[in-house]
Coordinates of C-alpha atoms in Angstrom, one line a residue:
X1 CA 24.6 4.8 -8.0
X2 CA 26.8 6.0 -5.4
X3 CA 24.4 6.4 -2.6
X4 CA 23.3 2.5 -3.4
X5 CA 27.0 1.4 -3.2
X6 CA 27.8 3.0 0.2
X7 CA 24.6 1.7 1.7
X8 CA 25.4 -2.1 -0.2
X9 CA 28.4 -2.1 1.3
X10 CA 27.3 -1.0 4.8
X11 CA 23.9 -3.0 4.9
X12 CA 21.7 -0.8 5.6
X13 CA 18.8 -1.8 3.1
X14 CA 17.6 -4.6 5.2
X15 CA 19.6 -7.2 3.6
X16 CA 21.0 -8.4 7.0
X17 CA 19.8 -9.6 10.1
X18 CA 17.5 -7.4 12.0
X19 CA 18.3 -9.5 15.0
X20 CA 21.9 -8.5 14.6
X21 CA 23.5 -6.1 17.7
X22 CA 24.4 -2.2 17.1
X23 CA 27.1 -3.2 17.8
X24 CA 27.9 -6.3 15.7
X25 CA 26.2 -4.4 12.9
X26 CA 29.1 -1.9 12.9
X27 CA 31.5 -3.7 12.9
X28 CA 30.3 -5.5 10.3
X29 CA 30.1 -2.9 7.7
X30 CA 33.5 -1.6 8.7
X31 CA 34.8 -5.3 8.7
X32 CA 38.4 -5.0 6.4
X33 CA 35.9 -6.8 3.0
X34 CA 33.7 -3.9 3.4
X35 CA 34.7 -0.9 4.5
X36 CA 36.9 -0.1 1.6
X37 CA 33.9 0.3 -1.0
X38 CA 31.8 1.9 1.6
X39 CA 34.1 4.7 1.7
X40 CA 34.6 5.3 -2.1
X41 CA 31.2 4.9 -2.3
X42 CA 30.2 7.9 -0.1
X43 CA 33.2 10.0 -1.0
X44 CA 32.1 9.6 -5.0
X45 CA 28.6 10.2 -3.7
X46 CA 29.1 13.4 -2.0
X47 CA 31.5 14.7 -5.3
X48 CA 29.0 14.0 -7.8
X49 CA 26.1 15.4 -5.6
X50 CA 27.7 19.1 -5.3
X51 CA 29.0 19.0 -9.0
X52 CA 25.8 19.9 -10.8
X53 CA 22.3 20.4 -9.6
X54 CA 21.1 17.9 -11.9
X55 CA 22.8 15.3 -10.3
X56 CA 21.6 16.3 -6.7
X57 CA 17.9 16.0 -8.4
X58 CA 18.5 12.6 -9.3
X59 CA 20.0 11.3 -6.0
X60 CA 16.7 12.1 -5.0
X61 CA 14.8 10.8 -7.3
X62 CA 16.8 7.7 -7.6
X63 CA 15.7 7.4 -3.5
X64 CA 18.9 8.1 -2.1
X65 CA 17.9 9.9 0.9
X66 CA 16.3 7.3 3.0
X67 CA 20.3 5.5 2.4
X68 CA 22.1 8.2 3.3
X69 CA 20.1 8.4 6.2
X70 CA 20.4 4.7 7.0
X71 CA 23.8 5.2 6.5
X72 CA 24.7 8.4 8.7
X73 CA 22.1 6.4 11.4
X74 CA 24.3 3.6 11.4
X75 CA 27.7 5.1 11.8
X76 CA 26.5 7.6 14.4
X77 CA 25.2 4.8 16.8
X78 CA 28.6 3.4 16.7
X79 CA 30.3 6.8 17.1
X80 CA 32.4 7.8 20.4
X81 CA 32.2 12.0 20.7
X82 CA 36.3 11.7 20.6
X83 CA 36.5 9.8 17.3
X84 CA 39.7 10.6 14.8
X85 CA 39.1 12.2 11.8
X86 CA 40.9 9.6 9.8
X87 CA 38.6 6.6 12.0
X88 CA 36.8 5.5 9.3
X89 CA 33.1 5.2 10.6
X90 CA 34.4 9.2 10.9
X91 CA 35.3 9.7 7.5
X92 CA 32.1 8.5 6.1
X93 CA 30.2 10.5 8.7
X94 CA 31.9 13.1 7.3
X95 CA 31.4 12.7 3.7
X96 CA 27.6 11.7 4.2
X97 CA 27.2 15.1 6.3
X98 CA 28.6 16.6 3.0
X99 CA 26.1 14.9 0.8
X100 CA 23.0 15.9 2.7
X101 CA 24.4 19.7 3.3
X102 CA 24.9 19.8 -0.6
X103 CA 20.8 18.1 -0.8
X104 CA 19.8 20.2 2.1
X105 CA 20.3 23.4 -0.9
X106 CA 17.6 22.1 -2.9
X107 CA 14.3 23.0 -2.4
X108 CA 13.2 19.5 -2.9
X109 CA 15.6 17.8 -1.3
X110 CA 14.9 19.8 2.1
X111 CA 10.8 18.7 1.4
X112 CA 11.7 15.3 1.7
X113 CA 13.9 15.6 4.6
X114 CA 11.4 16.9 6.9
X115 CA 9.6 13.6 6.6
X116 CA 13.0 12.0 8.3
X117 CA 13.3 13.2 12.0
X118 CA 15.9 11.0 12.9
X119 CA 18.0 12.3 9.9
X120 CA 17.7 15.2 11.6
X121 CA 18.3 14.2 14.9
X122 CA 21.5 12.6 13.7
X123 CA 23.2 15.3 11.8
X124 CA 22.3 17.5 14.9
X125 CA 24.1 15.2 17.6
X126 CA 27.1 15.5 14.9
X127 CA 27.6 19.1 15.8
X128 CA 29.7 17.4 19.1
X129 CA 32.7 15.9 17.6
X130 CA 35.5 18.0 19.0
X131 CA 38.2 16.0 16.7
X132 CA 36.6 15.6 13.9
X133 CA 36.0 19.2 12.5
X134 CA 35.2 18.3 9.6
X135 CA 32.2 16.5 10.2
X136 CA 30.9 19.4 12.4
X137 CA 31.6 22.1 9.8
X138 CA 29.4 19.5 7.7
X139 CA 26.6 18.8 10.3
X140 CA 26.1 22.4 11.0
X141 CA 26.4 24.0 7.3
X142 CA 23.1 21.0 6.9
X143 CA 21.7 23.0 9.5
X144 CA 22.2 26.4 7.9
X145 CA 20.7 25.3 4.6
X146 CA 17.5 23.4 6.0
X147 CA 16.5 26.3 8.0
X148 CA 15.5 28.0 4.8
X149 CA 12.4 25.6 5.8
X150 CA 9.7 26.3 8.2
X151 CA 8.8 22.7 8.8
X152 CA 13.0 21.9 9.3
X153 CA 13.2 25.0 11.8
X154 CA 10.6 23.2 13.7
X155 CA 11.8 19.7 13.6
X156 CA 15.6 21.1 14.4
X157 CA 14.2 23.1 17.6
X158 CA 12.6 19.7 18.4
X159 CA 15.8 17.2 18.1
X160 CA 17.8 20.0 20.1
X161 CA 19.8 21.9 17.6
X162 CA 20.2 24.5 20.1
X163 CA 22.0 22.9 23.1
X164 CA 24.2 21.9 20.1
X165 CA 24.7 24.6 18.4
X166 CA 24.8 27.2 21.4
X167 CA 28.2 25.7 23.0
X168 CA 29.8 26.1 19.8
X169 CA 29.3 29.8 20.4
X170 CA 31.9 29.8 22.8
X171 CA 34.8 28.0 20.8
X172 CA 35.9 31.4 19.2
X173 CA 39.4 32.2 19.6
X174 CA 39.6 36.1 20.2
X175 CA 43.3 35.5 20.3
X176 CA 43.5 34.2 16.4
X177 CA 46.0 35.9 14.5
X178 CA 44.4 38.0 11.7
X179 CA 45.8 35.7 8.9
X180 CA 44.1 33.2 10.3
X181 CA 41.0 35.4 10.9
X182 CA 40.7 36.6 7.3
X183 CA 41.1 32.2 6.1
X184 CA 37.7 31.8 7.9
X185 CA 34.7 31.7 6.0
X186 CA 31.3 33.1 6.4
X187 CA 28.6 31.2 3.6
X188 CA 25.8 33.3 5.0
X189 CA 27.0 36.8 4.3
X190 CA 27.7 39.0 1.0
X191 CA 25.6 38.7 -2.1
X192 CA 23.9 35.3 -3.5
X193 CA 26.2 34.0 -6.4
X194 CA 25.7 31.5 -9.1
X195 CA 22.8 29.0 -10.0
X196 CA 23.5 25.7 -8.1
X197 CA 26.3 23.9 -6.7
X198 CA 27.9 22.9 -9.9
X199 CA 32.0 22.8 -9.3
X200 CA 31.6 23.0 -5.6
X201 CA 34.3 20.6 -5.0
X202 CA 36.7 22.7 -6.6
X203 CA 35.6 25.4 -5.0
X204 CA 34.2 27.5 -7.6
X205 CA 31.4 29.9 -7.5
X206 CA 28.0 28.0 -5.7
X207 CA 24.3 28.0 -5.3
X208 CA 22.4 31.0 -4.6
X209 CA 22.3 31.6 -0.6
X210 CA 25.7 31.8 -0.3
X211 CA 26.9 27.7 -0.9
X212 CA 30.5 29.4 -2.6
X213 CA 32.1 30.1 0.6
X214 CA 30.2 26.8 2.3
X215 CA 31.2 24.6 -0.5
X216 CA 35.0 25.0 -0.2
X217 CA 34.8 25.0 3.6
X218 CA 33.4 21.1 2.5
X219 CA 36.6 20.5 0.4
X220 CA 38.5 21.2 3.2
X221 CA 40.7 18.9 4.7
X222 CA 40.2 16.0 7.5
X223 CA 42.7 16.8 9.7
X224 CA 43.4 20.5 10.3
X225 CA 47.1 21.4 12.0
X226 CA 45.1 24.6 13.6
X227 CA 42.6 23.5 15.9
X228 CA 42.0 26.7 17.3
X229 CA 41.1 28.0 13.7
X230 CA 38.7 25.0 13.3
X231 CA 36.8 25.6 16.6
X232 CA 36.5 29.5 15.8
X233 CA 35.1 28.5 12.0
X234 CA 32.6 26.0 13.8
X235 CA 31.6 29.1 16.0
X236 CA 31.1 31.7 12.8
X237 CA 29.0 28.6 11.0
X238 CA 26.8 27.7 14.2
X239 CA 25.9 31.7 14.8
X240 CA 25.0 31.7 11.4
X241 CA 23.1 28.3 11.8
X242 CA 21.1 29.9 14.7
X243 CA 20.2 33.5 13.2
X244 CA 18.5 31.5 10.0
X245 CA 16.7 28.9 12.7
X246 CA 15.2 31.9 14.4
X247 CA 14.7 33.6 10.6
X248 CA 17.0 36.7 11.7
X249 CA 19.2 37.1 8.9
X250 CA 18.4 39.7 6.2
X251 CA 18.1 39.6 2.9
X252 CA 19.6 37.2 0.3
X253 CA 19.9 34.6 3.0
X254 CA 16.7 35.8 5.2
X255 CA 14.6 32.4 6.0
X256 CA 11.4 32.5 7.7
X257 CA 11.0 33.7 10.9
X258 CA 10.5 31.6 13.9
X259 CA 9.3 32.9 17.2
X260 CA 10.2 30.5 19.6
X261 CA 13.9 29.9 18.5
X262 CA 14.3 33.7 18.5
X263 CA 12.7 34.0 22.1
X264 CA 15.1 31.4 23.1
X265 CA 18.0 32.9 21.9
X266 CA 17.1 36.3 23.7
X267 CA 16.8 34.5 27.0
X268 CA 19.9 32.6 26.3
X269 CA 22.3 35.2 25.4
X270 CA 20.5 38.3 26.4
X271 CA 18.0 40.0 23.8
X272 CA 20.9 42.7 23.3
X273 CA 23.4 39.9 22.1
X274 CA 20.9 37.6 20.2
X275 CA 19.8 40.9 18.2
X276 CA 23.5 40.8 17.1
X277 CA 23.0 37.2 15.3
X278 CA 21.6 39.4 12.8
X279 CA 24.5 41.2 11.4
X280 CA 26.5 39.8 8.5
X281 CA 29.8 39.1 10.1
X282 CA 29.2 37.9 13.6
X283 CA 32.8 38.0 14.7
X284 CA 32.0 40.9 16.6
X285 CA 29.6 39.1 18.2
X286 CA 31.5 36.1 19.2
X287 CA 34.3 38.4 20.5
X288 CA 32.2 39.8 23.1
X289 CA 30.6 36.2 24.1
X290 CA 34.7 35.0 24.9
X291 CA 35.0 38.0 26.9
X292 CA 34.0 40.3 29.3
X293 CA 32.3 43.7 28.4
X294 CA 30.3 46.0 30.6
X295 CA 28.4 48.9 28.9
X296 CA 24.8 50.8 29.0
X297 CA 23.7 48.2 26.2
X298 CA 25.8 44.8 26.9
X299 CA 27.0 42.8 30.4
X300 CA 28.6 40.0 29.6
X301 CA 31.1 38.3 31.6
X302 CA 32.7 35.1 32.6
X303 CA 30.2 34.1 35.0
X304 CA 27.5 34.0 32.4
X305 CA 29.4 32.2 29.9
X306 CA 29.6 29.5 32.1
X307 CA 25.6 29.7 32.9
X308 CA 25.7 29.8 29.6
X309 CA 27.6 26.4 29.1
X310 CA 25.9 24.4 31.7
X311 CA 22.4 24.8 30.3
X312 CA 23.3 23.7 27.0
X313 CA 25.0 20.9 28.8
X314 CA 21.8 20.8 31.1
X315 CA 19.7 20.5 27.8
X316 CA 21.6 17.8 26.0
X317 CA 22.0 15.3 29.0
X318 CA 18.1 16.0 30.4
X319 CA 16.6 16.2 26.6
X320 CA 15.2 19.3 27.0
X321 CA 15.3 20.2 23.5
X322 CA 12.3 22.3 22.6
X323 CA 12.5 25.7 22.8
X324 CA 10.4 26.5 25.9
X325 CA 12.0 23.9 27.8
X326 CA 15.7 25.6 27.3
X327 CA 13.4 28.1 29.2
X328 CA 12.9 25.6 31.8
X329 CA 16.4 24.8 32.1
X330 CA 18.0 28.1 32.3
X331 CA 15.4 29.0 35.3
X332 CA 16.8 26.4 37.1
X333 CA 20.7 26.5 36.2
X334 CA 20.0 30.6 37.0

């Protein structure tokens, strides 16, 4: 059992000391005896979760969530936001994040995860990693397949996915080359393909809801030489992740709607822009929110980007996660 090794290795069934420091604790399960299984263990973990459905089912079964989650708990509470991508309480962020986005595709797997809040909360504070864009593309393609929930939308709203998600927004390189362009990858547009997530790693055709393209974004690599084309994929996957929070997206990757996110959103980026999270490629979109445009329909400029910025800034440092109280904070930034 995979999920059992990684969370052997890294303690986090209860075996040590409660009375041990966060602090100690990490360094403990990264400690030069340890760390080396850990990681094989969550890499092998993550591979043989996204090769068949089957095998997803019995991580599950098997109680592997609870571990992961101990796991991704442990290494985030050690975390600095400027980590390496090769650090290796990073690396097995990152392939945990992979694990739970493959889980978060199942039906069943996304019931039991809305009795963990802190899972959530954890995958959502993973969204601000600038160097490790890996992880992010990870944390929020989680957060695209658990919004297919009405229960996860709710919890997400509640642990702040937005003031996450929303500054990512604003990452988009209008300036990228359209070789670059074309490479990124939109898992939440086209038709549904294929049964489950079996071959995933290799980057064959994936679960129903669109998993192909988000499966081989997860078999990318830790290190990207393009930062600029990492930051503009994080923006494509987070307006993605916000149209199925609010339940905007149509039809094969519509999730239920949700009022409050949606309201949010209007008051956030203008109802005119937010109605745009609904189209299938929201380049467009993203475009006109990393530059200025004046018409009868859209203002948009500089000046409210910034807003814009500071109120998800606002909302992280104050904890004004739910979705009125963004409403709160953007009366008072305004």
């Amino acid at each position: 059992d995979a999920a059992g090794s990684a969370a052997t290795g890294a303690d986090v069934t209860g075996s040590s000391s409660s009375s041990t420091a966060a602090g100690a604790a990490g360094s403990h399960f990264l400690s030069a005896e340890r760390v080396g299984q850990v990681l094989a263990a969550i890499e092998l973990c993550w591979l043989t979760c996204v090769a068949s459905g089957r095998n997803a089912e019995e991580l599950m079964r098997s109680g592997g969530l609870p571990l992961l989650a101990g796991l991704l708990s442990r290494c985030v509470g050690i975390l600095s936001l400027d980590v390496a991508p090769t650090a290796p309480e990073a690396v097995i962020v990152t392939h945990t994040l992979r694990t739970l986005a493959g889980l978060a595709a199942v039906e069943a797997a996304r019931s039991e995860m809305a009795k963990q809040r802190q899972l959530l909360a954890d995958i959502v504070k993973c969204c601000e990693l600038p160097r490790a864009p890996a992880a992010v593309d990870a944390a929020v393609l989680a957060i695209c397949h658990m919004a297919a929930s009405a229960p996860l939308q709710q919890l997400l709203l509640e642990v702040g996915a937005l003031p996450y998600l929303i500054p990512l927004l604003l990452e988009y390189d209008v300036t990228l080359s359209p070789e670059a362009s074309i490479r990124l990858q939109l898992p939440f547009s086209g038709p549904a393909v294929g049964s489950h997530c079996a071959g995933a790693a290799a980057g064959q055709s994936q679960q129903a809801g669109g998993l192909e393209g988000g499966f081989k974004l997860l078999d990318s690599a830790l290190v990207r030489p393009n930062m600029q084309e990492a930051r503009s994929q994080h923006a494509l996957l987070a307006a993605q992740a916000l149209a199925r929070l609010a339940g905007l997206l149509r039809e094969p990757h519509r999730t239920p709607a949700n009022a409050a996110a949606a309201s949010a959103l209007s008051a956030l980026l203008t109802q005119s822009l937010a109605a745009r999270l609904a189209e299938p490629d929201p380049r467009p979109l993203l475009v006109c929110l990393n530059s200025s445009m004046e018409t009868a329909q859209v203002i948009w400029n500089s000046s409210m980007r910034e807003e814009l910025s500071k109120v998800g800034h606002f909302a992280r440092s104050c904890g004004r996660f739910k979705p009125f109280q963004l409403h709160s904070a953007l009366q008072r930034m305004v």
